[in-house]
Amino acid sequence: MKQRQRGLILALAPFVLMVLAFQVVPVFSMLTGSFRHADGAGFTLDNYRHALSSAYYLQAIKNSLLISVFSSLIGLAVGLVCAYCITRFAPAVRDRLLMLSNMTSNFAGVPLAFAYIILLGNNGVFTLLFKQWGWNVFDGFNLYSWSGLILVYVYFQIPLALLLLYPAFYGIREQWREAAALLGAGSWQFWKTVGLPVLSPAIFGTLGILFANAMGAYATAYALVGGNYNLLAVRIGSLVAGDVVTQPQMGSTLAVLLALSTLLAVFLNQRMVRRMEGFGGRSPARRERSSGLFRRRWPAVREEAGQ
Amino acid sequence: MNIRKAGVAPRTFMLLLMIYLLLPLLATGLYAFAQDWQNTLLPRSWTLSWFRGMFQDIRFLEALWTSLYLCIISVLLSLAVMLPAVFVITVYFPRWESFMKGIVVLPYAVPGVVAAVGLIRAYSSGPFDISGTAYLLVGAYFVVILPYMYQGIRNSLLSVSAVELLNAAELLGARRRSAFVNVILPNIWPGVMVSALLSFSVLFGEFVLTNMLVGGHIQTIQVYLFRRVGESGHLASAIAISYFVFILLLSAVLMKLGMKIKGQAK
């Protein structure tokens, strides 16, 4: 019996050790760091006070929040329309379309920023081409600014939104529509009173994931604008691993703030997916298990919530 | 399953979406083969020289090699650690599962930048000064792929009914270890392979942690690409496209494997 116990513990020990070393200790270190003075000693709330009062950091937070909210809302809107459209196709076409959008969701980070630089950067193909043709659609457009960032963020939000939303549309049964039609409801009335309420948990849940996704996005922004645009993630990066002066304590504080916002958003997603279960039938999470070997970023969150 | 014919509106929307999604990819692809592309809709002349340049660039080959072995080592380490752990938890301590899930899901909610802050702070001084080394990176990678590995291994165990299999094996007189190695492992292997490949492709595309933790010391393919962006657009396109094709091939293999497993399950 004793040997049995020892065997089990031996099997678990490396896992516990790795998680402690690379997950628990770093989080703990970040938390304590955020409460340390700049010289690394003592306990203080100064970092938080500073982060939430300095115009510079406030701007970073504001920019990040704005870009996340905007890109999520646009991504969500496009995702909703396209997710609905996708359900209108025959299964074979639908699967191909989903595969294509899934494929493009691999196209993120540095390569994506890079593709946009080729297309729309200062010497981008389209920039030059349109100049040549005398079109001035891109006058006043600057890829390395707010509008460019939004454009690139939206690009990686749309496939994610689509992939997260389309299963929810299958929760809406054809019979409900028929029943509503029999009772005299028009298509618009059906969506307003039945469709949207049923979809709403999925919509809010997806919004949470998109928001977290945009808040945490670093590679794309960094590759596009370097340190030139004041975003929270970029600011954190330069505070702890910059080439000039590092301020790990301040970086930890901002990181804690960023993590709080993404944790909150993911928490919202979990709550909403759980509520989705309440409608019974096919939940997004359950469908996932059969079709979703390929879901890149968020499968476990949703499976977890699907419990 | 009723086969519907999509109307005009859905078709138009999906067509627009696909153009929107594929355009950047297509442009990068064209740029990688273009010799002269200044002010025409399509390049004037084509060349393979950017690809040749890519394969002749010793730094590119080094970065590729670095990426490959770092990712492979991380995935192997993760397999070695996770297989026994998930097995023991699923079979012997199902009560701990919810706790385990909490741990495993965390990397999803915590962005790479945040994780990097903690790792840098914890390991840049003190008894374990491993900042800037591959050890730190492999540890960080381990955490990144935790969710994929856990989910994959656990699902495989459940779908082959590991507990019943194990009981049967033990009833027939097999010892636990040999039952695990000879009965359970071969059965869950295809599923485990899928998670391993998926993890590999995730790590291959990793930039944030790599750049922040070891960017100055170790160049992976993503870090290399980032460094080259400012220099030659054509060369960088060639690299980006090759990277993407590689990931696609990997996905195709994954899909094949996944379908095979599904077929077996039926």
Coordinates of C-alpha atoms in Angstrom, one line a residue:
Chain A
M1 CA 0.0 0.0 0.0
K2 CA 2.8 2.3 0.9
Q3 CA 4.6 1.7 -2.3
R4 CA 1.5 2.4 -4.2
Q5 CA 1.3 5.8 -2.6
R6 CA 4.9 6.5 -3.4
G7 CA 4.4 5.6 -7.0
L8 CA 1.5 8.0 -7.3
I9 CA 3.4 10.9 -5.7
L10 CA 6.4 10.2 -7.9
A11 CA 4.2 10.6 -11.0
L12 CA 2.7 13.9 -9.7
A13 CA 5.9 15.4 -8.4
P14 CA 7.4 16.7 -11.6
F15 CA 4.1 18.4 -12.6
V16 CA 3.7 20.1 -9.2
L17 CA 7.3 21.2 -9.4
M18 CA 7.0 22.7 -12.9
V19 CA 3.8 24.5 -12.1
L20 CA 5.2 25.9 -8.9
A21 CA 8.4 27.0 -10.5
F22 CA 7.0 28.5 -13.7
Q23 CA 3.5 29.5 -12.8
V24 CA 3.0 30.0 -9.1
V25 CA 6.3 31.6 -8.2
P26 CA 6.2 34.1 -11.1
V27 CA 2.7 35.2 -10.3
F28 CA 3.7 35.6 -6.7
S29 CA 6.8 37.5 -7.6
M30 CA 4.8 39.8 -9.8
L31 CA 2.3 40.5 -7.1
T32 CA 4.9 41.2 -4.4
G33 CA 6.9 43.3 -6.9
S34 CA 3.9 45.5 -7.6
F35 CA 3.9 46.4 -3.9
R36 CA 7.6 47.2 -3.6
H37 CA 9.4 50.5 -3.7
A38 CA 11.4 51.3 -6.8
D39 CA 14.6 50.2 -5.1
G40 CA 12.9 46.8 -4.4
A41 CA 12.5 47.2 -0.6
G42 CA 9.6 47.6 1.7
F43 CA 5.8 47.5 1.2
T44 CA 4.0 50.3 -0.6
L45 CA 1.0 51.2 -2.6
D46 CA 2.8 54.0 -4.4
N47 CA 3.1 52.1 -7.6
Y48 CA -0.6 51.7 -7.9
R49 CA -1.1 55.3 -6.9
H50 CA 1.4 56.4 -9.5
A51 CA 0.0 54.1 -12.2
L52 CA -3.5 55.4 -11.7
S53 CA -2.6 59.1 -11.5
S54 CA 0.3 59.5 -13.9
A55 CA -1.0 60.9 -17.2
Y56 CA 1.4 58.7 -19.2
Y57 CA 0.2 55.4 -17.7
L58 CA -3.4 56.5 -17.6
Q59 CA -3.1 57.2 -21.3
A60 CA -1.7 53.7 -21.9
I61 CA -4.5 52.2 -20.0
K62 CA -7.1 54.3 -21.8
N63 CA -5.6 53.5 -25.3
S64 CA -5.6 49.8 -24.5
L65 CA -9.1 49.8 -23.3
L66 CA -10.3 51.8 -26.2
I67 CA -8.6 49.7 -28.8
S68 CA -9.8 46.5 -27.1
V69 CA -13.4 47.7 -26.9
F70 CA -13.5 49.0 -30.4
S71 CA -11.8 46.1 -32.1
S72 CA -13.9 43.6 -30.1
L73 CA -17.2 45.4 -31.0
I74 CA -16.3 45.5 -34.7
G75 CA -15.0 42.0 -34.6
L76 CA -18.2 40.9 -32.8
A77 CA -20.5 42.7 -35.3
V78 CA -18.8 41.2 -38.3
G79 CA -18.5 37.9 -36.6
L80 CA -22.2 37.8 -35.9
V81 CA -23.2 38.5 -39.4
C82 CA -20.8 36.0 -40.9
A83 CA -21.6 33.3 -38.3
Y84 CA -25.3 33.7 -39.3
C85 CA -24.3 33.6 -43.0
I86 CA -22.2 30.5 -42.5
T87 CA -25.2 28.6 -41.1
R88 CA -27.0 29.2 -44.4
F89 CA -24.5 27.1 -46.4
A90 CA -24.5 23.4 -47.1
P91 CA -22.3 21.5 -44.6
A92 CA -19.5 20.8 -47.0
V93 CA -19.2 24.5 -48.0
R94 CA -19.6 25.6 -44.4
D95 CA -16.7 23.3 -43.3
R96 CA -14.5 24.7 -45.9
L97 CA -15.3 28.3 -45.0
L98 CA -14.7 27.5 -41.3
M99 CA -11.4 25.9 -42.2
L100 CA -10.3 29.0 -44.1
S101 CA -11.1 31.3 -41.3
N102 CA -9.4 29.0 -38.9
M103 CA -6.4 29.0 -41.1
T104 CA -6.2 32.8 -41.1
S105 CA -6.5 32.9 -37.3
N106 CA -2.9 31.4 -37.4
F107 CA -1.9 34.5 -39.2
A108 CA -1.3 36.8 -36.3
G109 CA 1.5 38.5 -34.4
V110 CA 4.7 39.5 -36.2
P111 CA 3.8 38.0 -39.7
L112 CA 0.5 39.7 -39.6
A113 CA 1.8 43.1 -38.7
F114 CA 4.4 42.6 -41.4
A115 CA 1.8 41.8 -44.1
Y116 CA 0.0 45.0 -43.3
I117 CA 3.2 46.9 -43.5
I118 CA 3.7 45.5 -47.0
L119 CA 0.2 46.4 -48.0
L120 CA -0.5 49.7 -46.3
G121 CA 2.7 50.9 -44.8
N122 CA 4.5 54.1 -45.9
N123 CA 5.9 52.3 -49.0
G124 CA 3.1 49.7 -49.0
V125 CA 1.9 48.2 -52.3
F126 CA -1.6 49.7 -52.0
T127 CA -0.3 53.0 -50.6
L128 CA 1.9 53.5 -53.7
L129 CA -0.7 52.1 -56.1
F130 CA -3.4 54.4 -54.9
K131 CA -1.1 57.3 -55.0
Q132 CA -0.3 56.5 -58.6
W133 CA -3.9 56.2 -59.5
G134 CA -4.7 59.4 -57.8
W135 CA -7.1 57.9 -55.3
N136 CA -7.0 59.5 -52.0
V137 CA -8.9 57.0 -49.9
F138 CA -5.9 56.6 -47.7
D139 CA -5.1 60.2 -47.2
G140 CA -4.8 60.9 -43.6
F141 CA -4.5 57.2 -42.9
N142 CA -1.4 56.1 -41.1
L143 CA -0.8 52.5 -40.5
Y144 CA 1.5 53.2 -37.6
S145 CA -1.2 55.0 -35.6
W146 CA -4.5 54.4 -33.9
S147 CA -6.4 53.7 -37.2
G148 CA -3.8 51.3 -38.4
L149 CA -3.7 49.4 -35.1
I150 CA -7.5 49.1 -35.1
L151 CA -7.4 47.8 -38.6
V152 CA -4.8 45.1 -37.7
Y153 CA -6.5 44.2 -34.4
V154 CA -9.8 43.8 -36.2
Y155 CA -8.2 41.4 -38.6
F156 CA -7.3 38.9 -35.9
Q157 CA -10.6 39.5 -34.0
I158 CA -12.9 38.5 -36.8
P159 CA -12.0 34.9 -37.3
L160 CA -11.9 34.3 -33.6
A161 CA -15.4 35.9 -33.2
L162 CA -16.7 33.9 -36.0
L163 CA -15.4 30.6 -34.7
L164 CA -16.7 31.3 -31.2
L165 CA -20.1 32.5 -32.3
Y166 CA -21.2 30.1 -35.1
P167 CA -21.9 27.1 -32.8
A168 CA -24.4 29.3 -30.8
F169 CA -26.5 29.7 -34.0
Y170 CA -27.0 26.0 -34.0
G171 CA -28.7 26.3 -30.6
I172 CA -31.5 28.1 -32.4
R173 CA -33.7 25.3 -33.6
E174 CA -35.5 25.4 -36.9
Q175 CA -38.6 24.3 -35.1
W176 CA -38.6 27.5 -33.0
R177 CA -38.6 29.5 -36.1
E178 CA -41.5 27.5 -37.5
A179 CA -43.4 27.8 -34.3
A180 CA -42.8 31.6 -34.2
A181 CA -43.9 31.8 -37.9
L182 CA -47.1 29.8 -37.1
L183 CA -47.9 32.2 -34.3
G184 CA -47.6 35.0 -36.8
A185 CA -44.1 36.4 -35.9
G186 CA -42.2 38.0 -38.7
S187 CA -38.5 37.3 -39.1
W188 CA -37.5 40.5 -37.4
Q189 CA -39.8 39.8 -34.5
F190 CA -38.5 36.3 -34.1
W191 CA -34.9 37.5 -33.8
K192 CA -35.9 40.2 -31.4
T193 CA -37.9 38.1 -29.1
V194 CA -36.3 34.6 -29.4
G195 CA -33.1 34.6 -31.4
L196 CA -31.2 37.4 -29.8
P197 CA -32.1 36.5 -26.2
V198 CA -30.9 33.0 -26.8
L199 CA -27.7 34.2 -28.4
S200 CA -27.0 36.9 -25.9
P201 CA -24.9 34.8 -23.5
A202 CA -22.8 33.6 -26.4
I203 CA -22.5 37.2 -27.6
F204 CA -21.4 38.6 -24.2
G205 CA -19.1 35.6 -23.6
T206 CA -17.4 36.1 -27.0
L207 CA -17.1 39.8 -26.3
G208 CA -15.2 38.9 -23.1
I209 CA -12.8 36.7 -25.0
L210 CA -12.2 39.2 -27.7
F211 CA -11.6 41.9 -25.2
A212 CA -9.0 39.8 -23.3
N213 CA -7.4 38.8 -26.6
A214 CA -7.0 42.5 -27.6
M215 CA -5.8 43.6 -24.2
G216 CA -3.1 41.0 -24.1
A217 CA -2.0 41.4 -27.7
Y218 CA 1.6 42.5 -27.7
A219 CA 3.4 41.0 -30.7
T220 CA 1.2 42.7 -33.3
A221 CA 1.3 46.1 -31.8
Y222 CA 5.0 45.8 -31.0
A223 CA 5.9 44.7 -34.5
L224 CA 3.8 47.5 -36.0
V225 CA 4.6 50.5 -33.9
G226 CA 7.4 49.4 -31.6
G227 CA 7.3 51.5 -28.5
N228 CA 5.9 54.5 -30.3
Y229 CA 2.3 54.0 -29.5
N230 CA 1.3 54.1 -25.9
L231 CA -0.4 50.8 -25.1
L232 CA -0.5 49.0 -21.8
A233 CA 1.1 45.8 -23.1
V234 CA 3.8 47.6 -24.9
R235 CA 4.5 49.8 -21.9
I236 CA 4.8 46.8 -19.6
G237 CA 7.2 45.2 -22.1
S238 CA 9.5 48.2 -22.2
L239 CA 9.3 48.6 -18.4
V240 CA 10.6 45.1 -17.7
A241 CA 12.6 44.2 -20.8
G242 CA 13.4 47.5 -22.5
D243 CA 16.8 48.4 -23.7
V244 CA 17.0 51.7 -21.8
V245 CA 16.0 51.7 -18.2
T246 CA 13.9 49.0 -16.7
Q247 CA 11.5 49.5 -13.8
P248 CA 10.4 46.0 -12.9
Q249 CA 8.3 47.2 -9.9
M250 CA 6.2 49.6 -12.1
G251 CA 6.1 46.9 -14.8
S252 CA 4.7 44.5 -12.3
T253 CA 2.0 46.9 -11.2
L254 CA 0.8 47.5 -14.7
A255 CA 1.0 43.8 -15.4
V256 CA -1.3 43.2 -12.4
L257 CA -3.7 45.7 -13.7
L258 CA -3.7 44.2 -17.2
A259 CA -4.1 40.7 -15.8
L260 CA -7.1 41.8 -13.6
S261 CA -8.9 43.1 -16.7
T262 CA -8.3 40.0 -18.8
L263 CA -9.2 37.7 -15.9
L264 CA -12.4 39.6 -15.5
A265 CA -13.2 39.3 -19.2
V266 CA -12.5 35.6 -19.2
F267 CA -14.6 35.2 -16.0
L268 CA -17.5 36.9 -17.9
N269 CA -17.1 34.4 -20.7
Q270 CA -17.2 31.5 -18.3
R271 CA -20.4 32.8 -16.6
M272 CA -22.0 33.4 -19.9
V273 CA -21.1 30.0 -21.4
R274 CA -22.6 28.4 -18.3
R275 CA -25.8 30.4 -18.8
M276 CA -25.8 29.2 -22.4
E277 CA -26.1 25.7 -21.0
G278 CA -29.3 26.8 -19.4
F279 CA -30.9 26.9 -22.8
G280 CA -30.3 23.2 -23.0
G281 CA -29.7 21.4 -26.3
R282 CA -26.4 21.9 -28.0
S283 CA -24.1 24.2 -26.2
P284 CA -21.2 25.7 -28.0
A285 CA -18.8 23.9 -25.6
R286 CA -20.3 20.5 -26.3
R287 CA -20.2 20.9 -30.1
E288 CA -16.6 21.9 -29.7
R289 CA -15.6 18.5 -28.5
S290 CA -16.7 17.0 -31.8
S291 CA -15.5 19.6 -34.2
G292 CA -12.9 21.5 -32.4
L293 CA -9.5 19.9 -32.4
F294 CA -8.5 23.0 -34.2
R295 CA -9.6 25.7 -32.0
R296 CA -6.4 27.4 -31.2
R297 CA -6.8 29.8 -28.4
W298 CA -9.6 29.2 -26.1
P299 CA -10.9 25.6 -26.1
A300 CA -10.2 24.8 -22.5
V301 CA -11.8 27.8 -21.1
R302 CA -15.0 26.9 -22.9
E303 CA -14.8 23.2 -22.1
E304 CA -14.1 24.1 -18.5
A305 CA -17.2 26.3 -18.5
G306 CA -19.2 23.6 -20.2
Q307 CA -18.9 21.4 -17.1
Chain B
M1 CA -29.4 17.4 -42.0
N2 CA -31.3 19.5 -44.5
I3 CA -29.2 20.9 -47.3
R4 CA -29.9 24.5 -47.8
K5 CA -29.0 26.7 -50.7
A6 CA -27.4 29.9 -49.4
G7 CA -29.1 33.1 -50.6
V8 CA -27.4 36.0 -52.3
A9 CA -26.7 38.0 -49.1
P10 CA -24.8 35.2 -47.2
R11 CA -22.8 34.5 -50.3
T12 CA -21.8 38.1 -50.8
F13 CA -20.9 38.5 -47.1
M14 CA -18.8 35.4 -47.0
L15 CA -17.1 36.3 -50.2
L16 CA -16.2 39.7 -48.9
L17 CA -15.0 38.1 -45.6
M18 CA -12.8 35.6 -47.4
I19 CA -11.3 38.4 -49.6
Y20 CA -10.6 40.4 -46.5
L21 CA -9.0 37.5 -44.6
L22 CA -7.0 36.2 -47.5
L23 CA -5.8 39.4 -49.0
P24 CA -2.9 40.1 -46.6
L25 CA -1.8 36.5 -47.0
L26 CA -2.0 36.7 -50.7
A27 CA -0.1 40.0 -50.8
T28 CA 2.7 38.6 -48.7
G29 CA 2.9 35.6 -51.0
L30 CA 3.1 37.8 -54.1
Y31 CA 5.7 40.0 -52.5
A32 CA 7.9 37.0 -51.7
F33 CA 8.0 36.1 -55.4
A34 CA 8.0 39.6 -56.8
Q35 CA 11.1 41.2 -58.3
D36 CA 9.7 44.5 -59.3
W37 CA 6.5 45.6 -57.7
Q38 CA 6.3 49.4 -57.5
N39 CA 3.1 50.9 -59.0
T40 CA 1.2 48.2 -60.8
L41 CA -1.6 45.9 -59.6
L42 CA 0.6 42.9 -59.9
P43 CA 4.3 42.6 -59.8
R44 CA 6.1 43.2 -63.2
S45 CA 8.6 40.4 -62.9
W46 CA 9.0 37.4 -60.7
T47 CA 11.9 35.8 -59.0
L48 CA 12.9 33.0 -56.6
S49 CA 15.9 34.9 -55.4
W50 CA 14.3 35.9 -52.1
F51 CA 13.8 32.3 -51.2
R52 CA 17.3 31.5 -52.3
G53 CA 18.5 34.3 -50.2
M54 CA 16.6 32.9 -47.3
F55 CA 18.1 29.5 -47.5
Q56 CA 21.6 31.0 -47.9
D57 CA 21.2 33.2 -44.9
I58 CA 23.1 31.3 -42.1
R59 CA 21.3 33.3 -39.4
F60 CA 17.9 32.2 -40.8
L61 CA 19.0 28.5 -40.7
E62 CA 20.3 29.0 -37.2
A63 CA 17.0 30.6 -36.1
L64 CA 15.1 27.8 -37.7
W65 CA 17.2 25.2 -35.9
T66 CA 16.9 27.0 -32.6
S67 CA 13.1 27.2 -32.9
L68 CA 12.8 23.5 -33.9
Y69 CA 14.9 22.2 -31.0
L70 CA 13.5 24.5 -28.4
C71 CA 9.9 23.6 -29.3
I72 CA 10.7 19.9 -29.6
I73 CA 12.4 19.8 -26.2
S74 CA 9.6 21.7 -24.6
V75 CA 6.9 19.4 -26.0
L76 CA 8.9 16.3 -25.0
L77 CA 9.4 17.6 -21.5
S78 CA 5.7 18.5 -21.3
L79 CA 4.8 14.9 -22.4
A80 CA 7.1 13.4 -19.9
V81 CA 5.6 15.5 -17.1
M82 CA 2.0 15.6 -18.1
L83 CA 1.3 12.0 -19.2
P84 CA 1.9 10.5 -15.7
A85 CA 0.4 13.4 -13.9
V86 CA -2.9 13.6 -15.9
F87 CA -3.1 9.9 -15.8
V88 CA -2.8 9.7 -12.0
I89 CA -5.2 12.6 -11.5
T90 CA -7.9 11.3 -13.9
V91 CA -7.7 7.7 -12.6
Y92 CA -6.9 8.0 -8.9
F93 CA -7.8 11.5 -7.8
P94 CA -10.8 12.6 -9.8
R95 CA -11.7 14.9 -6.9
W96 CA -8.7 17.1 -7.7
E97 CA -9.7 17.6 -11.3
S98 CA -11.4 20.9 -10.8
F99 CA -8.4 22.2 -9.0
M100 CA -6.2 21.0 -11.8
K101 CA -8.4 22.6 -14.4
G102 CA -8.1 25.9 -12.6
I103 CA -4.3 25.7 -12.8
V104 CA -4.3 24.6 -16.4
V105 CA -6.8 27.2 -17.7
L106 CA -4.8 30.1 -16.1
P107 CA -2.4 30.5 -19.0
Y108 CA -5.4 31.4 -21.3
A109 CA -6.5 34.2 -19.2
V110 CA -3.0 35.6 -18.5
P111 CA -1.4 37.3 -21.5
G112 CA 2.1 36.5 -22.4
V113 CA 3.4 40.0 -21.4
V114 CA 2.1 39.5 -17.9
A115 CA 3.6 36.0 -17.6
A116 CA 6.9 37.3 -18.8
V117 CA 6.9 40.0 -16.1
G118 CA 6.6 37.4 -13.4
L119 CA 9.2 35.1 -14.9
I120 CA 11.7 37.9 -15.4
R121 CA 11.3 39.1 -11.8
A122 CA 11.4 35.7 -10.3
Y123 CA 14.5 34.5 -12.1
S124 CA 16.7 37.4 -12.8
S125 CA 18.5 37.3 -9.5
G126 CA 18.7 35.2 -6.3
P127 CA 19.4 31.4 -6.1
F128 CA 18.0 30.7 -9.6
D129 CA 19.6 33.2 -11.9
I130 CA 18.5 31.7 -15.2
S131 CA 17.4 34.9 -17.0
G132 CA 18.1 34.9 -20.7
T133 CA 18.8 31.1 -20.8
A134 CA 16.9 28.4 -22.6
Y135 CA 16.0 26.9 -19.3
L136 CA 13.7 29.8 -18.5
L137 CA 12.2 29.7 -21.9
V138 CA 11.5 26.0 -21.8
G139 CA 9.8 26.5 -18.5
A140 CA 7.7 29.3 -19.9
Y141 CA 6.8 27.2 -22.9
F142 CA 5.8 24.4 -20.6
V143 CA 3.2 26.7 -19.1
V144 CA 2.0 28.0 -22.5
I145 CA 1.1 24.6 -23.7
L146 CA -0.3 23.3 -20.4
P147 CA -4.0 23.7 -21.5
Y148 CA -3.5 21.9 -24.9
M149 CA -1.6 19.0 -23.3
Y150 CA -3.9 18.6 -20.4
Q151 CA -7.1 18.8 -22.5
G152 CA -5.7 16.4 -25.1
I153 CA -4.4 13.8 -22.7
R154 CA -7.5 13.9 -20.5
N155 CA -9.9 13.6 -23.4
S156 CA -7.9 10.6 -24.8
L157 CA -8.0 8.9 -21.4
L158 CA -11.7 9.4 -21.1
S159 CA -12.5 8.3 -24.6
V160 CA -10.7 5.0 -24.2
S161 CA -12.2 4.5 -20.7
A162 CA -8.8 4.3 -19.0
V163 CA -10.2 3.3 -15.7
E164 CA -12.0 0.2 -17.0
L165 CA -9.1 -0.7 -19.1
L166 CA -6.8 -0.5 -16.2
N167 CA -9.0 -2.5 -13.9
A168 CA -9.3 -5.2 -16.6
A169 CA -5.5 -5.3 -17.0
E170 CA -4.9 -5.4 -13.2
L171 CA -7.5 -8.1 -12.9
L172 CA -5.6 -10.2 -15.4
G173 CA -2.5 -9.8 -13.2
A174 CA -0.7 -6.9 -14.8
R175 CA 1.2 -4.5 -12.5
R176 CA 0.1 -0.9 -12.6
R177 CA 3.2 0.4 -14.3
S178 CA 3.2 -2.3 -17.0
A179 CA -0.6 -1.8 -17.4
F180 CA 0.0 1.9 -18.0
V181 CA 2.9 1.4 -20.4
N182 CA 1.5 -1.6 -22.3
V183 CA -2.3 -1.0 -22.3
I184 CA -3.1 2.7 -21.7
L185 CA -0.3 4.4 -23.5
P186 CA -0.7 2.6 -26.9
N187 CA -4.4 3.4 -26.8
I188 CA -4.1 7.1 -26.1
W189 CA -1.1 7.6 -28.3
P190 CA -2.9 9.0 -31.4
G191 CA -4.7 11.6 -29.3
V192 CA -1.6 12.5 -27.4
M193 CA 0.2 13.0 -30.7
V194 CA -2.4 15.5 -31.8
S195 CA -2.0 17.6 -28.7
A196 CA 1.8 17.4 -29.0
L197 CA 1.7 18.6 -32.6
L198 CA -0.8 21.3 -31.8
S199 CA 1.5 22.4 -28.9
F200 CA 4.4 22.4 -31.2
S201 CA 2.7 24.7 -33.7
V202 CA 1.6 27.1 -30.9
L203 CA 5.2 27.3 -29.7
F204 CA 6.6 27.7 -33.1
G205 CA 4.5 30.9 -33.5
E206 CA 5.3 32.2 -30.0
F207 CA 6.9 35.7 -30.0
V208 CA 6.0 37.6 -26.9
L209 CA 7.6 35.4 -24.2
T210 CA 10.6 34.5 -26.4
N211 CA 11.4 38.1 -27.2
M212 CA 11.0 39.3 -23.7
L213 CA 12.7 36.5 -21.9
V214 CA 15.6 35.6 -24.2
G215 CA 15.3 37.9 -27.2
G216 CA 18.8 39.3 -26.8
H217 CA 20.4 35.9 -26.4
I218 CA 18.5 33.3 -28.4
Q219 CA 16.9 34.0 -31.7
T220 CA 14.0 31.9 -32.7
I221 CA 12.3 32.1 -36.1
Q222 CA 9.8 34.7 -34.8
V223 CA 12.4 36.9 -33.2
Y224 CA 14.5 36.6 -36.4
L225 CA 11.6 37.6 -38.5
F226 CA 10.9 40.6 -36.3
R227 CA 14.5 41.7 -36.7
R228 CA 14.5 41.4 -40.4
V229 CA 11.3 43.3 -41.0
G230 CA 13.0 46.6 -41.2
E231 CA 15.8 45.4 -43.6
S232 CA 14.4 43.6 -46.6
G233 CA 10.7 43.4 -47.1
H234 CA 11.0 40.7 -49.8
L235 CA 13.2 38.5 -47.8
A236 CA 10.9 38.8 -44.7
S237 CA 7.9 38.0 -46.9
A238 CA 9.6 34.9 -48.1
I239 CA 10.3 33.9 -44.5
A240 CA 6.7 34.7 -43.4
I241 CA 5.2 32.7 -46.2
S242 CA 7.4 29.7 -45.6
Y243 CA 6.5 29.9 -41.9
F244 CA 2.9 30.0 -42.8
V245 CA 3.1 27.1 -45.3
F246 CA 4.9 25.1 -42.6
I247 CA 2.1 25.7 -40.1
L248 CA -0.5 24.8 -42.7
L249 CA 1.2 21.5 -43.4
L250 CA 1.3 20.8 -39.7
S251 CA -2.4 21.6 -39.5
A252 CA -3.1 19.3 -42.3
V253 CA -1.3 16.5 -40.6
L254 CA -3.2 17.3 -37.4
M255 CA -6.5 17.2 -39.2
K256 CA -5.7 13.9 -40.8
L257 CA -4.8 12.5 -37.4
G258 CA -7.9 13.9 -35.8
M259 CA -10.1 12.4 -38.4
K260 CA -8.4 9.1 -38.0
I261 CA -9.0 9.2 -34.3
K262 CA -12.6 10.1 -34.7
G263 CA -13.0 7.2 -37.2
Q264 CA -11.6 4.8 -34.6
A265 CA -13.9 6.1 -31.9
K266 CA -16.9 5.4 -34.0

